[in-house]
XYZ file of C-alpha atoms in Angstrom:
586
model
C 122.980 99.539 79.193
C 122.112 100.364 75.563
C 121.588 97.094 74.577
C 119.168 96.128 77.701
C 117.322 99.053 76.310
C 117.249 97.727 72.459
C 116.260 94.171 74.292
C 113.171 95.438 76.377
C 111.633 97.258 73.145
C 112.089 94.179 70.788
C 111.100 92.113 73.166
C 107.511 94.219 73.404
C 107.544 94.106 69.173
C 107.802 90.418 69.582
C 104.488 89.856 72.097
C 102.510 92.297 69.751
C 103.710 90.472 66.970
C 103.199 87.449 68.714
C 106.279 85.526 67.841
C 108.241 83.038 69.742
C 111.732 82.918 68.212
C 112.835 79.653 70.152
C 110.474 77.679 68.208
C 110.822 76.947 64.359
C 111.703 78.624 61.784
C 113.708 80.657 63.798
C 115.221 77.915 66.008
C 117.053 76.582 62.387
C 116.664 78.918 59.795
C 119.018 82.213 60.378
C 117.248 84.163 56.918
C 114.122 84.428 59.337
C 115.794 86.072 61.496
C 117.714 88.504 59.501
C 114.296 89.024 57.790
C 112.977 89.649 61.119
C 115.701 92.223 62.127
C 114.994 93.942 58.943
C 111.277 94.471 59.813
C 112.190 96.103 63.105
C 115.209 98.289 62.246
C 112.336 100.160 60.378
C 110.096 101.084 63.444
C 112.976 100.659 66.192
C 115.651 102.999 64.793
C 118.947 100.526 65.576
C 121.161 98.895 63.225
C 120.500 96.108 61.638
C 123.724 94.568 63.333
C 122.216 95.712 66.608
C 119.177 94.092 65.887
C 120.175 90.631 65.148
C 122.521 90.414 68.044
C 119.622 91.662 70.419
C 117.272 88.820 68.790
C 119.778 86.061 69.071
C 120.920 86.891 72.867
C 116.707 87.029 73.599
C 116.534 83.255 71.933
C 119.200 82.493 74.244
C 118.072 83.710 77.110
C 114.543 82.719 76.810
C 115.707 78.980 76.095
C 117.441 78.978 79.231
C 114.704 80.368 81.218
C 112.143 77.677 79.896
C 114.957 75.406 80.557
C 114.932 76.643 84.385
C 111.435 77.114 84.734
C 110.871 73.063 83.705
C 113.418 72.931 86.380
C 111.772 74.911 89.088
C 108.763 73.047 88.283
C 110.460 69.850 88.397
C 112.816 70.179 91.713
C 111.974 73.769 92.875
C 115.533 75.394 92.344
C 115.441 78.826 90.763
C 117.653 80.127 88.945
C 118.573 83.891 89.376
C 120.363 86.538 87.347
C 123.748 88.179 89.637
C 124.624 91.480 87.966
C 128.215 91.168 89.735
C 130.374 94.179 90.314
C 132.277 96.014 87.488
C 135.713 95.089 86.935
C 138.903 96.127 84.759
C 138.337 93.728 82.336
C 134.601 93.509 81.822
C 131.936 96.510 81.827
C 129.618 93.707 83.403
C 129.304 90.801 84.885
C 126.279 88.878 84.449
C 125.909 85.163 85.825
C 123.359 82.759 86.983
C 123.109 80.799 90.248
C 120.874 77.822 91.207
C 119.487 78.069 94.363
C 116.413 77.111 96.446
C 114.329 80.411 97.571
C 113.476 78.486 101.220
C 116.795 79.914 102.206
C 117.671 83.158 103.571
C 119.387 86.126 102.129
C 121.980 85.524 104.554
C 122.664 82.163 103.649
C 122.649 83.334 99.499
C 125.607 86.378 100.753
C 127.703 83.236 102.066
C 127.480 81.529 98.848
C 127.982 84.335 96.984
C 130.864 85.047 99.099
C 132.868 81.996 99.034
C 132.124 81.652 94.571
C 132.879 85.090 93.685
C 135.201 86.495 96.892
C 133.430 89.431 97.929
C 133.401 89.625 101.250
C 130.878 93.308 102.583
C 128.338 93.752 99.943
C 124.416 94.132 99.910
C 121.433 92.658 97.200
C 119.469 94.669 95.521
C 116.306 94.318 93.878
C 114.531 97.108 92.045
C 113.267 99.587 94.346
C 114.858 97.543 97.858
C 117.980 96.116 99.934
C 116.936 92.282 100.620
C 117.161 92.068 104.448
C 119.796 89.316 105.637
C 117.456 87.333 108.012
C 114.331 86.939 106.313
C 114.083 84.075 103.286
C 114.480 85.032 99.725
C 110.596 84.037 98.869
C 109.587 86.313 101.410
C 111.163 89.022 100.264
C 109.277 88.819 96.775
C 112.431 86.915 94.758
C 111.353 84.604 92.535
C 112.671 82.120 89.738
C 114.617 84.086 86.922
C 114.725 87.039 89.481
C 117.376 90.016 88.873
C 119.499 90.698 91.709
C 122.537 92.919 91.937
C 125.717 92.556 94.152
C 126.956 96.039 95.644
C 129.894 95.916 97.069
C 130.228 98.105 100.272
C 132.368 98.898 103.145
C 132.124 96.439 106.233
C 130.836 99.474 108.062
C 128.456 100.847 105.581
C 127.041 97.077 105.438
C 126.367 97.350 109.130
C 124.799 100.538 108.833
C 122.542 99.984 105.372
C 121.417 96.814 106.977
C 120.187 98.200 110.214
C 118.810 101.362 108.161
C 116.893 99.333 106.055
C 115.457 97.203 108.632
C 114.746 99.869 110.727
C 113.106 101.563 107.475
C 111.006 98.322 106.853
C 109.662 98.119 110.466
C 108.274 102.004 109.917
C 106.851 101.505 107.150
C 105.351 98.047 108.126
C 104.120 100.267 111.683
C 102.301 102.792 109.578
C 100.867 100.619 106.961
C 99.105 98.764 110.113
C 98.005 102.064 112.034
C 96.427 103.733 108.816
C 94.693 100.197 108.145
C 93.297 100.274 111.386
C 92.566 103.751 111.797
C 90.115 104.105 108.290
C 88.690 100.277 109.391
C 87.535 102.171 112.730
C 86.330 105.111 110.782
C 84.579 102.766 107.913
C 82.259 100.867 110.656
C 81.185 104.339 112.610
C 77.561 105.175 110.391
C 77.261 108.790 112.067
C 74.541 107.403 114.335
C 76.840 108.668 117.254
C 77.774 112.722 118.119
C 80.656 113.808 115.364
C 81.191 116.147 118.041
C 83.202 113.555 120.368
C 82.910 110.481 117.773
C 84.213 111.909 114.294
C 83.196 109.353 111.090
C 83.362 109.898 107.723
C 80.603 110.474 104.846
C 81.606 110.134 101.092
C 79.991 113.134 99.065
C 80.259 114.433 96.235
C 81.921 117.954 94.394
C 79.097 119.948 96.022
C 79.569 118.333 99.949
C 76.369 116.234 99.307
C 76.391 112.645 100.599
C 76.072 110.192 98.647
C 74.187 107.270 99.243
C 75.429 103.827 98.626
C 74.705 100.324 100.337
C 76.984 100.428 103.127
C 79.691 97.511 102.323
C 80.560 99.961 99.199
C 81.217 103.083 101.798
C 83.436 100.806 103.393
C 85.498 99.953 101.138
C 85.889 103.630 99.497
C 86.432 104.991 103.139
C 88.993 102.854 103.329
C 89.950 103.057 100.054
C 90.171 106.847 99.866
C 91.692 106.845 102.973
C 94.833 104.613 102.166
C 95.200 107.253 98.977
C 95.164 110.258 100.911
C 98.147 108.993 103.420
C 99.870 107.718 99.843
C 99.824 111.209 98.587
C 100.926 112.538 102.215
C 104.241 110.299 102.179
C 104.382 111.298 98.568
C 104.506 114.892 99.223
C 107.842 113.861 101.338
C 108.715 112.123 98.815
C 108.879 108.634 100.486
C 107.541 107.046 97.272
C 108.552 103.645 98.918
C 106.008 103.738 101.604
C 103.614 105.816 99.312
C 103.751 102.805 97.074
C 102.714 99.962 99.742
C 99.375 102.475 100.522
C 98.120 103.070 97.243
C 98.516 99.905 96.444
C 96.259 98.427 98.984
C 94.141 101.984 97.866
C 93.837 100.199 94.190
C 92.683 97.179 95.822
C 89.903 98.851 97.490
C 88.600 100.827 94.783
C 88.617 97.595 93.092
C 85.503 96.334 95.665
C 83.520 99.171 94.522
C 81.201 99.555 91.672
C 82.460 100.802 88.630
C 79.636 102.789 87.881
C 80.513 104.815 90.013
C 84.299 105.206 89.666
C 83.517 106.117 86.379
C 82.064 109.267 87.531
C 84.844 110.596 89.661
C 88.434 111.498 88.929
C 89.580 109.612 92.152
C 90.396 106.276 90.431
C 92.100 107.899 87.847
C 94.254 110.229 90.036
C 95.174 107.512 91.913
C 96.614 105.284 88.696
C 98.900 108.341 88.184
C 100.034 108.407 91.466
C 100.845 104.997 91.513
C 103.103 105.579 88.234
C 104.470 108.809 89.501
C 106.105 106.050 92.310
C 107.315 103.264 90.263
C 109.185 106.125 88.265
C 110.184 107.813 91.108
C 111.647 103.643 92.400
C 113.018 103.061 88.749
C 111.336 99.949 89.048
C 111.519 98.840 86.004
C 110.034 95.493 86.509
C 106.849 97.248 86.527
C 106.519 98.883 83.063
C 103.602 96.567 81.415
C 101.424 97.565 84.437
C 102.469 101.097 84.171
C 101.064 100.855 80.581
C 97.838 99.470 81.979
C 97.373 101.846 84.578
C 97.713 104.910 82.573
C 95.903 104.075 80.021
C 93.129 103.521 82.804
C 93.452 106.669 83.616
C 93.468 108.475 80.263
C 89.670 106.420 79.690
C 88.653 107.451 83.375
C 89.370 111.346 82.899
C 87.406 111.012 79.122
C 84.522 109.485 81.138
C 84.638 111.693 83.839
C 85.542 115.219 82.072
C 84.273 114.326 79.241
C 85.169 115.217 75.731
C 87.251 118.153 75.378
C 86.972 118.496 79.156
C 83.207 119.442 78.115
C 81.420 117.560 81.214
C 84.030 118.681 83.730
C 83.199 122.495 82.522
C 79.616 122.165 82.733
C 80.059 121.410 86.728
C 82.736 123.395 87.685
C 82.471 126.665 85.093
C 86.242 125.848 84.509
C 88.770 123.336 83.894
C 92.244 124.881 84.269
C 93.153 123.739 87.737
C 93.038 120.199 86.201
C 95.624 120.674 83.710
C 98.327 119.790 86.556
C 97.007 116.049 85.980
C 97.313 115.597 82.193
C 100.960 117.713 82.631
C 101.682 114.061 84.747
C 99.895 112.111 82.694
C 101.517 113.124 79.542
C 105.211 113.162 80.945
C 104.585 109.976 82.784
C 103.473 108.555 78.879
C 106.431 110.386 77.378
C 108.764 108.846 79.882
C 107.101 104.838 78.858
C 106.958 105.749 75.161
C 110.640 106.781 75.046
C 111.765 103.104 76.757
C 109.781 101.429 74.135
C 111.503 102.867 71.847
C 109.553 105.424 70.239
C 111.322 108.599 70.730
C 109.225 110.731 67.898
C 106.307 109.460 69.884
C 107.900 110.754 73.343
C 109.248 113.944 71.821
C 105.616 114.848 70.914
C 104.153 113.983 74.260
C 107.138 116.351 75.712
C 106.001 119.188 73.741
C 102.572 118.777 75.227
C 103.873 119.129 78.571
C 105.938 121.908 78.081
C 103.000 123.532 76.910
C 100.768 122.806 79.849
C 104.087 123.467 82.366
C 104.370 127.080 80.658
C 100.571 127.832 81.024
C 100.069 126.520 84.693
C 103.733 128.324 85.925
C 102.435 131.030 87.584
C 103.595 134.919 88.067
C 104.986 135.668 91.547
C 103.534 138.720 91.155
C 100.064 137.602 90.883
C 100.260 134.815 93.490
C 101.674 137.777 95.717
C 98.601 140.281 95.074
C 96.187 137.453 95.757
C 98.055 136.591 99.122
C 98.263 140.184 100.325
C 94.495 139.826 100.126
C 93.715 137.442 102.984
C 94.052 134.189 100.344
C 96.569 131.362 101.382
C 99.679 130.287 98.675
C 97.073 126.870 98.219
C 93.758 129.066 97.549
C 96.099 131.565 95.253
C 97.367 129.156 93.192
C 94.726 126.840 92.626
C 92.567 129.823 91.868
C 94.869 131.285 89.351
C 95.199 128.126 87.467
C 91.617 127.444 87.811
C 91.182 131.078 85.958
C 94.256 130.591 83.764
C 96.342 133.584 85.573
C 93.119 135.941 85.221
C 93.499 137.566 88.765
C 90.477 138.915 88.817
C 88.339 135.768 88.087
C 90.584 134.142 91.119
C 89.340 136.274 93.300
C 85.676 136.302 92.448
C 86.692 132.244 92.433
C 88.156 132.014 95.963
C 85.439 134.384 97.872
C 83.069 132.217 96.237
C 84.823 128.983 96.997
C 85.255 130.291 100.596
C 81.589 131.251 100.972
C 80.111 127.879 99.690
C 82.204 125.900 102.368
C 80.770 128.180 105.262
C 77.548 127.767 104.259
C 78.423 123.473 103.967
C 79.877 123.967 107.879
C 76.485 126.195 108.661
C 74.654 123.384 107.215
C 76.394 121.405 109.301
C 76.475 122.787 112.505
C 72.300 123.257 111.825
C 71.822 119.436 110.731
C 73.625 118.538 114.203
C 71.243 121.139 116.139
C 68.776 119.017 114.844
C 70.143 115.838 115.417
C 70.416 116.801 119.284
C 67.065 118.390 119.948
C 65.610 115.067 118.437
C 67.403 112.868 120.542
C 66.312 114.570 123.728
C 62.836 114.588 122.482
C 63.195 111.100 122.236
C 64.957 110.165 125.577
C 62.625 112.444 127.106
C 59.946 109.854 125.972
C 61.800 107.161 127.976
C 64.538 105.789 125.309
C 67.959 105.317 125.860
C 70.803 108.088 124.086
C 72.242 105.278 122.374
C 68.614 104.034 120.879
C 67.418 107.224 119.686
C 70.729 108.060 117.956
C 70.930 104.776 116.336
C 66.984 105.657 115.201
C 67.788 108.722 113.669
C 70.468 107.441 112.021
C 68.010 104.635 110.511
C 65.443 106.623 109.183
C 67.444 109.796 107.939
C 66.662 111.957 110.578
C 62.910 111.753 110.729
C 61.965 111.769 114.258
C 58.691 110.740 113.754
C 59.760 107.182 111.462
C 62.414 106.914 114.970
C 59.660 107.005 117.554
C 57.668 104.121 115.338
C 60.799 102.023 114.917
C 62.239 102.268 118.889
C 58.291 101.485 119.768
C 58.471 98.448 117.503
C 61.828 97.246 118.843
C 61.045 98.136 122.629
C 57.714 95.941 122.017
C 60.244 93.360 120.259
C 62.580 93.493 123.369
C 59.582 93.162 126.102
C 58.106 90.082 124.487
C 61.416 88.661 123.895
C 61.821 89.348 127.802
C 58.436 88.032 128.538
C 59.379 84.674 126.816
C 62.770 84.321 128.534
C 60.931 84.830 131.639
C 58.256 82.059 131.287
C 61.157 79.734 130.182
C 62.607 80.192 134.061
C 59.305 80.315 135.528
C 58.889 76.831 133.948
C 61.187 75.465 135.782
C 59.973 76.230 138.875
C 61.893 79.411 140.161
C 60.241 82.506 141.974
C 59.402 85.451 139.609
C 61.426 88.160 141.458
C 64.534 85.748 141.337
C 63.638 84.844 138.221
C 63.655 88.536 136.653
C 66.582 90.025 138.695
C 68.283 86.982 137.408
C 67.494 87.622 134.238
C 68.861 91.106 134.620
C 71.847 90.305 136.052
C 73.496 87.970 133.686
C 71.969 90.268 130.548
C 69.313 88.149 129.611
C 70.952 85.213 128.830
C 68.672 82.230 129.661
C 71.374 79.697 129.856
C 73.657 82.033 132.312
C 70.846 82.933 134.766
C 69.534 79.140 134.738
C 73.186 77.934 136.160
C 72.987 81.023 138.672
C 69.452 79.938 140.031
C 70.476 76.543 140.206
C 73.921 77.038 141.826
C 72.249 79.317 144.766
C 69.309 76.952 145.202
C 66.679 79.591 143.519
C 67.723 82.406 144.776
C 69.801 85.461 143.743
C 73.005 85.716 146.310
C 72.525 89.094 148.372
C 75.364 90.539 146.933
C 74.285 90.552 143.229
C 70.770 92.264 144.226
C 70.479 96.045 143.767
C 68.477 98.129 145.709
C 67.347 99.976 142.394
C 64.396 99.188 140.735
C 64.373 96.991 136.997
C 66.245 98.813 134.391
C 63.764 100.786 131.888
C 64.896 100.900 128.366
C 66.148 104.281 129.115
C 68.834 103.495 130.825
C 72.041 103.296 129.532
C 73.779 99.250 129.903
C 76.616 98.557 131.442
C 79.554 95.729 131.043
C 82.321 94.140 133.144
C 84.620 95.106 130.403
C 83.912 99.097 130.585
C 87.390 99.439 131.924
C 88.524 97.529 128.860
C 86.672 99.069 126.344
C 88.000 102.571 127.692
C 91.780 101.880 127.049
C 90.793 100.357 123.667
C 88.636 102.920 122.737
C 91.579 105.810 123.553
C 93.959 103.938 121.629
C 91.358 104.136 118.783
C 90.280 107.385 119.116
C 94.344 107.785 119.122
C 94.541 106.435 115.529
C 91.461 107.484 114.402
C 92.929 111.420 114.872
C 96.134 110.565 113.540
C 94.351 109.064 110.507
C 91.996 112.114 110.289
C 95.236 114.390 110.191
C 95.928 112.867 106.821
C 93.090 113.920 105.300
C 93.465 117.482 103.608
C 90.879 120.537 104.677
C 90.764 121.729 100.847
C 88.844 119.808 98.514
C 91.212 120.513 95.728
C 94.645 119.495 97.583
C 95.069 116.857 95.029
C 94.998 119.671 92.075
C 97.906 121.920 94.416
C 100.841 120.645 92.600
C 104.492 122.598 92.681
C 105.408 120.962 89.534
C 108.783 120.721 91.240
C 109.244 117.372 90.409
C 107.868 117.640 87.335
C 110.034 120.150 86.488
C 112.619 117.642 87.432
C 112.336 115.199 84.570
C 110.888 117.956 82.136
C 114.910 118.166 80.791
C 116.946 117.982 77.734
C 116.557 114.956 74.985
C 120.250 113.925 75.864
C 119.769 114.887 79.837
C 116.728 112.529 79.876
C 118.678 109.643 77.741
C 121.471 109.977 80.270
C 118.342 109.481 83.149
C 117.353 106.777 81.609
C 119.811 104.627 81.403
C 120.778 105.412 84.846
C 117.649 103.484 85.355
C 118.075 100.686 83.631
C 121.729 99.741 85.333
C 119.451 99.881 88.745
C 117.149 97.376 87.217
């Protein structure tokens, strides 16, 4: 385990330094590589021994993989690392089987089987169990893939198999429903009434909308949206799930316009959340883009806060509930500094979060006064961090918190006063509900701008009418047939032609209504209401579970327990000991 640690860290010294030790000199010449080893054993802290044994087994194995991956290329047969099963006579087992990944998982336990002679075991990958009935290159396993064989009970096979599938189908379930629930929320535009038809705006610190063109909104709706249900399964710490929905998060923010990410912690947050879950997985196989995505972060929060956290002060008066994110960010770097090898390097970032942990642990005491006062634990704590444990400052900083997000709702509630009293005014002038909202919605609320624009497209809509018209009476049909045709089949030329012609000019009895023409104040109506009803409950349905996710505090993201943190935050040998715990499961 020691030695796949001493391999991973010279193997990272050899991309920097950008040398490939299957080619020459190193391929013939062994002073090159003792010279080599000697170079490293100063910045590495192993052996010299250590060292050139590491660098020979890494020419090895990285002339066998080019020989497989010619190979794969060639005839498509991959080649994939077993870690086999302990056994009396060797600490490990490590072999390599040829296989084509077309085939299922099933099918590589039977061949495993009948070469090695275990008979109930499972295969692992970082991070999953590979399901039985579903092919290997489905399942993310690739050429030079690792794969360990656990040996289990025939009962606990039974059992982990149907657990995990069972586990895979959730997960798979609620990936789809939060997917669809944000896509319903990203198309609603608020022309509608929140009150029964709930949408979403994107504002900023202060609860002002912003506004950006609309295919942006969409995507950080949806964006934000897949975080937020990341960080709720992360809170239950089902990091796998978490993973596969700030994932699809990243890719969303990735639509957007940087500009603006750079102005708002929520790209940043969510590159540490991401992290927090590969840790929390051991996946080791995802280190280099751990290293990417926290150094994003690090630049976001500079651009964002600012320098010394100067920007971030100037808008908020204070910047000590954010301290819970660097506390991650700098055990998360400790953590990937220590595997590469540099432990002076991870000591140091340790000390800075054992500063930070000691300055945002909070006295019970305090959090208790603040609670007997009306606050919750969430407003208590955030405020004393916020203050730095100042309880009177909290205070002042909660009532004011509280009173700014009354006076938002007030807003609120006023704004959709408004909105209603100008949609009456306008139906009352002979436009439909649906037009005036829509109206509104267009010009920002002006009621005046509305009126001009539903005139314009009611005048749009009567021509167009007028035209369609003239096209039947053209062809000879009566204009009362002509026009309730028309009506009938929803203006569509084509459809009330063939119903003219297929009656011999005339509408059938049955299709005529005794009601006058509809006036563009009238509300339409389908043959697919019915339709649209059950589909529209079984959105509203996933639109409120959705909602649910989202957290009534603006801060949630800030209201850590450090629990976790406090988890990994151990001893030099306890955290070795973690470690390379992780690096068997790899």
């Amino acid at each position: 385990m020691e030695e796949k640690h001493m391999q991973s860290v010279l193997i990272d010294l050899l991309r920097k330094d950008n040398i490939r030790l299957w080619t020459e000199p190193f391929v013939s010449d062994l002073q090159k590589i003792q010279e080599l080893a000697q170079k490293y054993v100063l910045v590495t802290e192993f052996t010299l021994e250590e060292v050139i044994s590491t660098l020979e087994s890494i020419r090895a194995d990285t002339s066998r993989k080019d020989e497989g991956n010619k190979e794969f290329k060639e005839t498509a047969v991959a080649s994939l690392e077993l870690h086999l099963p302990k056994t009396a006579e060797s600490k490990k087992r490590k072999v390599h089987l040829k296989t084509k990944l077309d085939i299922t998982a099933q099918e590589l336990k039977k061949r495993i089987s009948e070469e090695y002679g275990y008979t109930h075991f499972n295969l692992i990958m970082p991070g999953k169990i590979l399901s039985p009935g579903r092919r290997l290159d489905e399942q993310n396993v690739k050429n030079n893939s690792k794969i360990m064989v656990h040996v289990v009970s025939s009962e606990q096979e039974k059992k982990e198999m149907l657990k995990e599938e069972e586990k895979k189908r959730q997960q798979d379930e609620g990936w789809q429903r939060t997917q669809k629930g944000f896509q319903i929320l990203s198309e609603r535009d608020g022309s509608e009434d929140p009150a029964t038809t709930p949408f979403l705006e994107i504002a900023d610190q202060k609860g002002n909308p912003l506004q950006i063109p609309d295919s942006e909104r969409k995507a950080l709706i949806l964006a934000m949206g897949f975080h937020e249900r990341g960080r709720a399964l992360m809170k239950k710490r089902n990091h796998s799930a978490a993973l596969s929905h700030l994932v699809e998060a990243d890719e969303q923010f990735n639509k957007c316009n940087s500009a603006l990410l750079n102005t708002v912690d929520n790209y940043a947050v969510l590159q540490l959340d991401v992290v927090w879950c590969y840790q929390a997985l051991q996946q080791l196989e995802c280190l280099n883009d751990a290293r990417q995505r926290l150094e994003r972060a690090e630049e976001c929060f500079k651009r964002c806060y600012g320098e010394q956290q100067s920007r971030l002060r100037q808008i908020k008066g204070h910047t000590g509930g954010e301290d819970v994110l660097f506390l991650r960010l700098y055990l998360l770097q400790s953590l990937l500094a220590y595997h590469d090898g540099k432990k002076n390097q991870a000591f140091n970032k340790l000390r800075n979060v054992e500063e930070l942990y000691g300055q945002l642990c909070l006295d019970p005491e305090k959090m208790g006064l603040l609670m007997t006062l009306g606050f919750s634990e969430q407003e208590a704590r955030l405020g004393l961090r916020a203050c730095r444990g100042d309880v009177e400052a909290a205070e002042r900083l909660i009532s004011q918190r509280k009173k700014e997000r009354e006076e938002l709702k007030e807003q609120e509630r006023e704004k959709r006063r408004r909105r209603l009293q100008d949609i009456n005014t306008l139906v009352e002038l002979g436009f439909s509900k649906r037009d005036a909202a829509k109206a509104l919605h267009q010009t920002r609320g002006d009621v005046n701008k509305a009126y001009g624009v539903l005139l314009d497209g009611a005048e749009a809509q009567s021509s167009d009418r007028e035209k369609k018209l003239d096209q039947l009476l053209a062809l000879g049909f009566q204009v009362d047939m002509a026009d309730s045709a028309l009506r009938i089949m929803g203006y569509d030329v084509v459809q009330a032609t063939k119903m003219l012609l297929d009656n011999q000019g005339v509408v059938p009895p049955d299709l005529l209504s005794p009601s006058p023409p509809s006036s563009s104040s009238e509300e339409p109506s389908t043959s697919s209401d019915s339709t649209a009803s059950g589909s529209s409950r079984q959105d509203e349905e996933l639109v409120n579970e959705v909602l649910e996710d989202i957290p009534r505090h603006e801060e949630d993201y800030l209201d850590l327990t450090l629990d976790e943190e406090k988890e990994l935050m151990i001893t030099p040998n306890q955290k070795e000991n973690n470690l390379t715990f992780i690096h068997h499961s790899s």
